[in-house]
Amino acid sequence: MQRLEYWLTPLLLVTIAIVQIYLASTANLSPWKGGGFGMFSTIDAPSMRVLLAEGVDTENQLVRLDVFGDLDKPTRRRLQALPKVDDLEEIAQQLLAQEFVPIEIRREVIYKKLQAENPSIEFPQIETRSNSQPLYRIKSPRDPIDLERPIKTLKRARLQWLRLRFDVDRTRMWIEPMTDAIEVSRIAKNEP
């Protein structure tokens, strides 16, 4: 029994290390998670992973999406630490059923309300970005009903995990895909 107690801890650590290394090399587990073996040997931390989310709206316009903005922290951490293609497919399907508004809409509504409530105060103009592709988020029940900009719905969505890489020899960073892109489409009701 003493012999088992003596070898149990090292055996457990070796087992965890092997499982963590296996998942990091085959299932995109971040080396920073799953035991932490290798966490200081790479910049592939969960925070360095990006979910590229795009869609095409009903008017065939490209829409950039903020998928993480409405997720709770534990879900976001789990998705970044161990990204799975099954999760991407599920998220992409759910995006097709949502309505989207520009990210800045909440800030603009609050600003306009302040201007309307305080007409005697001269407010500076809000800087509007001339970005051809604004970032959109899922519309929430707290958003105002009469929005100046149209609400977007998607007919196609595309998701892909990307990660930051560093080349020591050339001292440069770049982003590379971690997974294949997942694309889903909504079938139009008038199509056979």
XYZ file of C-alpha atoms in Angstrom:
192
model
C 0.000 0.000 0.000
C 2.866 2.368 0.782
C 4.322 1.748 -2.636
C 1.028 2.734 -4.306
C 0.848 5.943 -2.279
C 4.434 6.743 -3.232
C 3.822 6.384 -6.993
C 0.241 7.682 -7.156
C 1.089 11.402 -7.357
C 3.787 11.114 -10.070
C 1.593 8.700 -12.039
C -1.337 11.115 -11.832
C 0.809 14.055 -13.021
C 2.222 12.056 -15.943
C -1.291 10.948 -16.933
C -2.604 14.534 -16.850
C 0.402 15.725 -18.877
C -0.107 13.049 -21.543
C -3.839 13.787 -21.836
C -3.194 17.547 -21.993
C -0.475 17.206 -24.655
C -2.691 14.859 -26.670
C -5.678 17.245 -26.561
C -3.480 20.262 -27.333
C -2.111 18.568 -30.446
C -5.313 16.899 -31.697
C -8.322 18.845 -30.379
C -7.097 22.486 -30.314
C -6.966 22.586 -26.511
C -4.983 25.627 -25.447
C -1.636 24.628 -23.883
C -2.612 27.038 -21.098
C -5.531 24.814 -20.078
C -6.091 21.158 -19.279
C -3.267 20.888 -16.767
C -1.133 23.794 -17.906
C 1.778 21.706 -19.189
C 3.372 23.858 -21.866
C 1.620 27.066 -20.882
C 4.798 29.143 -20.853
C 6.117 27.702 -24.111
C 3.520 29.348 -26.353
C 1.386 32.448 -26.847
C -1.577 30.236 -27.738
C -3.545 31.295 -24.669
C -7.353 31.332 -24.909
C -7.335 35.136 -24.941
C -5.234 35.038 -28.126
C -7.915 33.108 -29.994
C -10.476 34.873 -32.145
C -13.790 33.690 -33.504
C -14.253 35.222 -36.945
C -18.000 35.565 -37.485
C -19.535 36.943 -40.651
C -22.897 36.741 -42.277
C -24.778 37.782 -45.369
C -28.028 39.598 -44.653
C -31.264 39.398 -46.628
C -30.039 42.257 -48.861
C -26.811 40.360 -49.714
C -24.664 42.704 -47.604
C -21.691 41.343 -45.651
C -22.221 41.713 -41.882
C -19.399 41.356 -39.312
C -20.692 39.840 -36.073
C -19.720 40.074 -32.418
C -20.561 36.583 -31.200
C -18.870 36.788 -27.793
C -20.454 40.055 -26.654
C -23.648 38.411 -25.404
C -22.150 35.204 -24.020
C -21.569 34.674 -20.331
C -17.933 34.484 -19.221
C -17.771 30.715 -18.470
C -19.191 29.841 -21.906
C -16.804 32.237 -23.639
C -13.825 30.790 -21.739
C -14.821 27.214 -22.563
C -15.232 28.009 -26.256
C -11.836 29.731 -26.413
C -9.963 27.079 -24.416
C -11.253 24.094 -26.408
C -12.863 25.197 -29.680
C -14.860 22.456 -31.396
C -16.338 22.323 -34.880
C -19.608 21.025 -33.381
C -19.870 24.216 -31.306
C -19.302 26.339 -34.423
C -22.041 24.512 -36.309
C -24.477 24.964 -33.432
C -23.637 28.670 -33.014
C -23.910 29.281 -36.770
C -27.383 27.696 -36.884
C -28.506 29.810 -33.922
C -27.205 33.004 -35.565
C -29.552 32.491 -38.508
C -32.522 32.764 -36.127
C -31.370 36.046 -34.514
C -31.792 39.730 -35.327
C -28.722 41.993 -35.301
C -28.130 45.680 -34.629
C -24.929 47.744 -34.826
C -22.733 47.628 -31.713
C -22.861 51.417 -31.278
C -26.641 51.611 -31.178
C -26.940 51.461 -27.379
C -24.441 54.285 -26.924
C -26.142 56.433 -29.578
C -29.612 55.941 -28.055
C -28.384 56.987 -24.603
C -26.641 60.029 -26.086
C -29.747 61.137 -28.006
C -31.885 60.689 -24.895
C -29.502 62.920 -22.912
C -29.658 65.555 -25.658
C -33.472 65.465 -25.695
C -33.760 65.687 -21.897
C -31.265 68.570 -21.651
C -31.889 70.928 -24.593
C -30.121 73.824 -22.848
C -26.794 71.957 -22.737
C -24.706 71.929 -25.888
C -23.424 68.389 -26.398
C -20.450 67.682 -28.667
C -21.187 65.664 -31.768
C -20.553 61.931 -31.540
C -17.739 60.848 -33.779
C -19.160 58.504 -36.379
C -16.818 56.026 -37.921
C -16.832 55.709 -41.669
C -16.312 51.978 -41.470
C -17.853 50.241 -44.449
C -18.553 47.162 -42.335
C -19.754 48.037 -38.839
C -19.750 45.356 -36.172
C -23.186 43.946 -35.334
C -24.434 42.246 -32.181
C -27.541 40.248 -31.337
C -30.549 42.502 -30.729
C -31.670 42.388 -27.113
C -35.112 43.074 -25.614
C -33.653 46.229 -23.997
C -32.923 47.815 -27.375
C -35.273 50.610 -28.471
C -38.080 49.672 -30.838
C -37.734 52.546 -33.291
C -34.185 52.223 -34.508
C -32.978 54.539 -37.236
C -30.882 51.801 -38.782
C -32.547 48.636 -40.000
C -32.376 45.437 -38.033
C -30.412 42.787 -39.903
C -31.325 39.142 -40.266
C -28.965 36.648 -41.834
C -29.498 34.225 -44.655
C -25.937 32.833 -44.409
C -23.387 32.671 -41.599
C -19.692 31.776 -41.618
C -17.609 31.039 -38.497
C -13.946 30.146 -38.113
C -11.494 29.952 -35.218
C -8.209 31.838 -35.632
C -5.156 31.922 -33.385
C -2.172 34.190 -32.979
C 1.225 32.704 -33.866
C 4.760 33.985 -33.381
C 7.800 33.196 -35.538
C 10.910 33.501 -33.366
C 13.360 33.429 -36.280
C 11.703 36.283 -38.166
C 10.283 37.980 -35.053
C 6.836 38.417 -36.511
C 3.279 37.578 -35.525
C 0.442 36.396 -37.704
C -2.993 34.863 -37.451
C -3.664 31.356 -38.709
C -6.873 29.332 -38.927
C -7.411 26.727 -36.207
C -10.450 25.140 -37.809
C -12.037 24.974 -41.206
C -14.662 27.616 -41.835
C -18.203 26.522 -41.014
C -20.867 27.911 -43.341
C -24.604 27.510 -42.913
C -27.481 28.891 -44.976
C -31.132 29.482 -44.407
C -33.334 27.898 -47.048
C -35.660 30.500 -48.537
C -39.359 29.640 -48.183
C -40.119 30.298 -51.867
C -37.379 27.965 -53.101
C -38.291 24.330 -53.947
